[in-house]
XYZ file of C-alpha atoms in Angstrom:
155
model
C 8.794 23.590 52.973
C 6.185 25.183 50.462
C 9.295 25.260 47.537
C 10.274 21.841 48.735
C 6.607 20.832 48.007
C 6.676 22.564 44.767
C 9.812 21.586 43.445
C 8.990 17.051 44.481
C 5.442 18.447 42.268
C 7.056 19.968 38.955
C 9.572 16.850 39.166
C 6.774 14.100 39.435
C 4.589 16.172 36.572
C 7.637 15.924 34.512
C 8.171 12.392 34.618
C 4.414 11.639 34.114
C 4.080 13.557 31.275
C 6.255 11.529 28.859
C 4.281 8.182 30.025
C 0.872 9.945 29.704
C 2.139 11.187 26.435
C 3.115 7.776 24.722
C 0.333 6.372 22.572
C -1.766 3.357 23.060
C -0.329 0.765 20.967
C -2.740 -1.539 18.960
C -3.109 -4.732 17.135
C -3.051 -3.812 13.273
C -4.719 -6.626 11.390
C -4.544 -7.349 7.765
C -5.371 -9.835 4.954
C -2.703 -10.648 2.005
C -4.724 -11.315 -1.366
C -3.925 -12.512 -4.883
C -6.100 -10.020 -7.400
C -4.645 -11.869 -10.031
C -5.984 -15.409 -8.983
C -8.977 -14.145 -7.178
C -7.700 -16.129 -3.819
C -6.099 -14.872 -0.452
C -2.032 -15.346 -0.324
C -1.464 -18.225 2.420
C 1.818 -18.345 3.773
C 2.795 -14.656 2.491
C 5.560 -12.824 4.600
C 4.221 -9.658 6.026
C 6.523 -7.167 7.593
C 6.426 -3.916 9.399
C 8.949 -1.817 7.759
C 11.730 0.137 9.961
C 10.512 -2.277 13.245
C 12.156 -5.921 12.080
C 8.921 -7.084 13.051
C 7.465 -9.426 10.352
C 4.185 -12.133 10.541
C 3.172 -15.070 8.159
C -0.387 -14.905 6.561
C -2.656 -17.924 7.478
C -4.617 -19.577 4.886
C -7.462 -17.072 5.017
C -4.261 -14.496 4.035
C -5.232 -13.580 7.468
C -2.170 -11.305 9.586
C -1.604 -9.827 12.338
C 1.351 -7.211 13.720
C 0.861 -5.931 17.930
C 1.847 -3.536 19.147
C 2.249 -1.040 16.761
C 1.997 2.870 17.858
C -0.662 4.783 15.850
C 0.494 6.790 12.897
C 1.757 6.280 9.205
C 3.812 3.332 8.435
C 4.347 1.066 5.622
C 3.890 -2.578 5.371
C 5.297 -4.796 2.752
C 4.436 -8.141 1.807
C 6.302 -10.654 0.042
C 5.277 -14.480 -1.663
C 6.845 -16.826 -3.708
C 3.561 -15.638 -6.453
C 5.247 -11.647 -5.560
C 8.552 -13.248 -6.974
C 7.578 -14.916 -10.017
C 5.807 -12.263 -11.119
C 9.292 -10.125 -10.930
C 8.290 -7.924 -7.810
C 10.293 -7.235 -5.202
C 7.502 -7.053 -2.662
C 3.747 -5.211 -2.512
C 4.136 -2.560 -0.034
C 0.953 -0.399 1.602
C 1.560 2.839 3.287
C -1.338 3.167 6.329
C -2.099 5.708 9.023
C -2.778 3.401 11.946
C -5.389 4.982 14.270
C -7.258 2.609 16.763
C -6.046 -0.802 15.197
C -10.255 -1.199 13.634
C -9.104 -0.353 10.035
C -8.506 -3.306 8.347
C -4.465 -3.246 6.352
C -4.517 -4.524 2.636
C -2.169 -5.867 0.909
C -2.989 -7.340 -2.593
C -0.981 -8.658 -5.654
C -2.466 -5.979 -8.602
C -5.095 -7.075 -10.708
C -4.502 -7.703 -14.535
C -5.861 -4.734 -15.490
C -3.371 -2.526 -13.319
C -0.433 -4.948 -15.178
C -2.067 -4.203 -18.693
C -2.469 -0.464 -17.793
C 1.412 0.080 -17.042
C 2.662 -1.411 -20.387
C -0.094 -0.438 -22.527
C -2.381 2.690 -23.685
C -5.530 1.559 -24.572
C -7.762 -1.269 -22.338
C -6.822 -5.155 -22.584
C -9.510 -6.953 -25.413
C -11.303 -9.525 -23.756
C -8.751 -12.699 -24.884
C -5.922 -10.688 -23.355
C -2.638 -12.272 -21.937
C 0.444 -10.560 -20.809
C 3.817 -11.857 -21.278
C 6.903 -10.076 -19.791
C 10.603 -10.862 -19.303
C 14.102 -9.631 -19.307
C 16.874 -10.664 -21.843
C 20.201 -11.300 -20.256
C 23.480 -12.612 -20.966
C 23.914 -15.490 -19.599
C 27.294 -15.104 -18.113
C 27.165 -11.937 -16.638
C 23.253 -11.252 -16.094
C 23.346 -7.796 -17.565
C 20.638 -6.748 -19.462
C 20.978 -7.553 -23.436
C 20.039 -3.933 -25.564
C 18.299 -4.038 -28.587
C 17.316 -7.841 -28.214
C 14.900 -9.376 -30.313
C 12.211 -11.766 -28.955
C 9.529 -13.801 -30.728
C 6.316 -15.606 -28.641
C 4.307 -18.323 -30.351
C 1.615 -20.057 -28.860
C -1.483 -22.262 -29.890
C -4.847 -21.324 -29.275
C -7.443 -24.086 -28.953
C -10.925 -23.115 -28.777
């Protein structure tokens, strides 16, 4: 009877172990912000890579993603601003802990634009123009192309 006793024992530890062992999942909240117009990114699609799970920012840029089980994952976030600016998403990698910490995801600033194409700091009057050249029938990138920007300044 004692083994008997034993043996029901180890079996019920053993099936309560892998339910005590699975984590707490939390509520990871975020905001989705524009650095480049100062402004949070209403309506941008937020998604929780690997899970299929995705949210839509309110106009605060305001998101939320439950139940999420703590540990590193990425989020990506993408906007029809993300696409005109030629991006194929902004993506954040985060260690989720107790759902508290607050997930960013922001558009880069000018100055983190400026700093990829260019060695020294943007002067104070700065713009940034960028672009691809491609043939127009088959889309592939044109080598050696030549391109000219004119513009008026009025002051």
């Amino acid at each position: 009877m004692r083994a008997g006793v034993a043996i029901v024992a180890a079996a019920v530890a053993a099936v309560a172990a892998p339910v005590a062992a699975q984590p707490r999942l939390v509520t990871v909240h975020g905001v989705a912000y524009d650095s480049l117009r100062g402004a949070p990114l209403e309506g941008a699609i937020v998604s929780l890579v690997g899970s299929g799970r995705t949210t839509v920012a309110d106009r605060r840029g305001r998101f939320e993603i439950d139940s999420v089980a703590p540990g590193p994952h990425t989020f990506t976030m993408n906007h029809d601003a993300v696409d005109s600016l030629g991006l194929a998403g902004v993506s954040s990698r985060v260690e989720v802990t107790d759902g508290r910490a607050e997930v960013r995801l922001a558009i880069p600033a000018f100055a983190a634009f400026w700093a990829r194409g260019c060695a020294r700091a943007a002067p104070r009057d700065s713009i940034l123009v960028y672009g691809a050249v491609r043939d127009p029938a088959s889309l592939a990138p044109v080598a050696g192309a030549k391109v000219e920007i004119a513009w008026l300044d009025l002051s």
